[in-house]
mmCIF file of C-alpha atoms in Angstrom:
data_model
loop_
_atom_site.group_PDB
_atom_site.id
_atom_site.type_symbol
_atom_site.label_atom_id
_atom_site.label_comp_id
_atom_site.label_asym_id
_atom_site.label_seq_id
_atom_site.Cartn_x
_atom_site.Cartn_y
_atom_site.Cartn_z
ATOM 1 C CA MET A 161 17.042 -2.530 -0.500
ATOM 2 C CA SER A 162 18.004 0.681 1.867
ATOM 3 C CA SER A 163 20.537 3.279 1.937
ATOM 4 C CA PHE A 164 22.862 5.326 3.574
ATOM 5 C CA ILE A 165 24.480 8.635 2.929
ATOM 6 C CA ILE A 166 27.214 9.560 4.977
ATOM 7 C CA ILE A 167 29.210 13.339 4.066
ATOM 8 C CA GLY A 168 32.350 13.899 4.786
ATOM 9 C CA HIS A 169 33.344 17.036 4.600
ATOM 10 C CA LYS A 170 36.328 16.715 5.384
ATOM 11 C CA ALA A 171 37.253 13.146 4.493
ATOM 12 C CA ALA A 172 40.509 13.373 2.853
ATOM 13 C CA THR A 173 39.934 12.172 -1.104
ATOM 14 C CA GLU A 174 43.500 10.264 -1.827
ATOM 15 C CA PRO A 175 44.945 7.210 0.709
ATOM 16 C CA PHE A 176 45.756 8.242 3.266
ATOM 17 C CA SER A 177 47.684 6.460 6.382
ATOM 18 C CA LEU A 178 45.860 3.995 9.008
ATOM 19 C CA ASN A 179 47.958 4.690 11.262
ATOM 20 C CA ASP A 180 45.935 8.451 11.647
ATOM 21 C CA LEU A 181 42.862 7.295 11.536
ATOM 22 C CA PRO A 182 41.219 10.812 12.769
ATOM 23 C CA GLY A 183 43.410 12.897 12.160
ATOM 24 C CA SER A 184 44.941 12.820 8.794
ATOM 25 C CA ALA A 185 42.533 11.511 6.989
ATOM 26 C CA GLY A 186 40.190 14.591 8.515
ATOM 27 C CA ARG A 187 37.708 12.145 10.748
ATOM 28 C CA MET A 188 37.606 9.013 8.725
ATOM 29 C CA ASP A 189 36.902 7.115 11.343
ATOM 30 C CA ILE A 190 33.491 8.025 12.279
ATOM 31 C CA LEU A 191 32.781 7.559 8.467
ATOM 32 C CA CYS A 192 34.016 3.735 9.087
ATOM 33 C CA ARG A 193 31.649 3.769 12.060
ATOM 34 C CA CYS A 194 28.795 4.789 10.155
ATOM 35 C CA VAL A 195 29.542 2.208 7.393
ATOM 36 C CA ASN A 196 30.163 -0.690 10.306
ATOM 37 C CA ALA A 197 26.907 0.717 11.812
ATOM 38 C CA ALA A 198 25.251 0.324 8.556
ATOM 39 C CA LEU A 199 25.853 -3.334 7.587
ATOM 40 C CA PHE A 200 27.022 -4.863 10.238
ATOM 41 C CA LEU A 201 24.327 -7.551 12.531
ATOM 42 C CA SER A 202 25.776 -9.960 15.374
ATOM 43 C CA HIS A 203 27.268 -12.022 14.025
ATOM 44 C CA ASP A 204 26.009 -10.727 9.697
ATOM 45 C CA LEU A 205 26.259 -8.693 7.054
ATOM 46 C CA ARG A 206 22.446 -6.824 6.538
ATOM 47 C CA ARG A 207 22.614 -8.000 2.578
ATOM 48 C CA ASP A 208 19.939 -5.208 1.623
ATOM 49 C CA VAL A 209 21.932 -2.210 2.692
ATOM 50 C CA ARG A 210 24.014 0.329 0.289
ATOM 51 C CA VAL A 211 26.008 3.138 1.884
ATOM 52 C CA TYR A 212 27.060 5.355 -0.197
ATOM 53 C CA LEU A 213 30.139 7.340 1.952
ATOM 54 C CA ILE A 214 30.375 11.212 -0.151
ATOM 55 C CA LEU A 215 33.968 12.392 0.363
ATOM 56 C CA LYS A 216 34.492 16.517 0.763
ATOM 57 C CA GLY A 217 38.090 16.655 1.459
ATOM 58 C CA ASP A 218 41.517 17.521 -0.232
ATOM 59 C CA PRO A 219 42.955 17.277 -2.470
ATOM 60 C CA ALA A 220 40.610 15.968 -5.435
ATOM 61 C CA PRO A 221 36.567 16.610 -4.943
ATOM 62 C CA PRO A 222 33.829 14.861 -4.541
ATOM 63 C CA LYS A 223 33.647 10.844 -4.447
ATOM 64 C CA ILE A 224 31.428 8.349 -3.847
ATOM 65 C CA ILE A 225 32.548 4.998 -2.096
ATOM 66 C CA ARG A 226 29.791 2.251 -2.386
ATOM 67 C CA PHE A 227 29.045 -0.713 -0.409
ATOM 68 C CA ASP A 228 27.194 -3.419 -1.375
ATOM 69 C CA GLY A 229 25.817 -5.510 1.423
ATOM 70 C CA ALA A 230 24.953 -7.764 -0.914
ATOM 71 C CA ASP A 231 27.992 -8.421 -2.379
ATOM 72 C CA VAL A 232 31.057 -7.012 -0.153
ATOM 73 C CA ARG A 233 33.468 -9.370 1.553
ATOM 74 C CA TYR A 234 36.780 -8.650 3.674
ATOM 75 C CA LEU A 235 34.786 -6.712 6.138
ATOM 76 C CA SER A 236 34.891 -6.894 9.923
ATOM 77 C CA PRO A 237 33.377 -5.013 12.482
ATOM 78 C CA ASP A 238 36.667 -2.570 13.856
ATOM 79 C CA GLU A 239 37.242 0.190 11.970
ATOM 80 C CA ARG A 240 40.813 -0.344 10.453
ATOM 81 C CA SER A 241 39.432 -3.373 8.136
ATOM 82 C CA ALA A 242 36.687 -0.515 7.046
ATOM 83 C CA ALA A 243 39.809 2.199 6.108
ATOM 84 C CA SER A 244 41.810 -0.268 4.332
ATOM 85 C CA LEU A 245 38.021 -0.454 2.009
ATOM 86 C CA ILE A 246 38.044 2.842 2.097
ATOM 87 C CA ARG A 247 42.048 3.528 1.115
ATOM 88 C CA LYS A 248 41.419 0.746 -2.089
ATOM 89 C CA ALA A 249 38.961 2.719 -3.580
ATOM 90 C CA LEU A 250 41.420 5.951 -2.730
ATOM 91 C CA GLU A 251 44.268 3.606 -4.559
ATOM 92 C CA LYS A 252 41.628 3.254 -7.784
ATOM 93 C CA ASN A 253 41.999 4.995 -11.494
ATOM 94 C CA VAL A 254 38.996 7.423 -10.832
ATOM 95 C CA GLN A 255 36.088 8.019 -13.410
ATOM 96 C CA ASP A 256 33.115 9.274 -14.553
ATOM 97 C CA PHE A 257 31.271 5.231 -13.556
ATOM 98 C CA TRP A 258 31.586 3.088 -11.203
ATOM 99 C CA THR A 259 34.349 1.011 -10.974
ATOM 100 C CA GLU A 260 34.943 -2.150 -8.872
ATOM 101 C CA SER A 261 37.774 -2.237 -6.113
ATOM 102 C CA MET A 262 37.307 -5.026 -4.436
ATOM 103 C CA GLN A 263 34.047 -7.056 -4.436
ATOM 104 C CA GLY A 264 30.889 -5.006 -3.386
ATOM 105 C CA VAL A 265 33.097 -1.531 -2.854
ATOM 106 C CA SER A 266 32.902 0.764 -5.876
ATOM 107 C CA ILE A 267 33.757 4.685 -6.073
ATOM 108 C CA LYS A 268 33.072 7.255 -8.271
ATOM 109 C CA LYS A 269 33.728 11.027 -9.224
ATOM 110 C CA GLY A 270 30.900 12.610 -7.540
#
């Protein structure tokens, strides 16, 4: 199993607007591109990959979001789709243990 760890030093740690990914979300667009590059093949998903996003921006850093290629659902190759899954994870009550927000997407305190 391959793992990718991406650190977002200014990535938002609270729900953000999907209409302004590069601005108010702290360059969340780049993190979404990393998720898509790690998980997508030309016509399928890589099932043997995990992607960890470490969000260190305001207001409540750090938070870790995990995408599990074997289980992830509702992920399309566009940035907005990945951003939507990240935002849903940030809406969850974050604990010190993994909490699943959607199938294949989990979040915990860093």
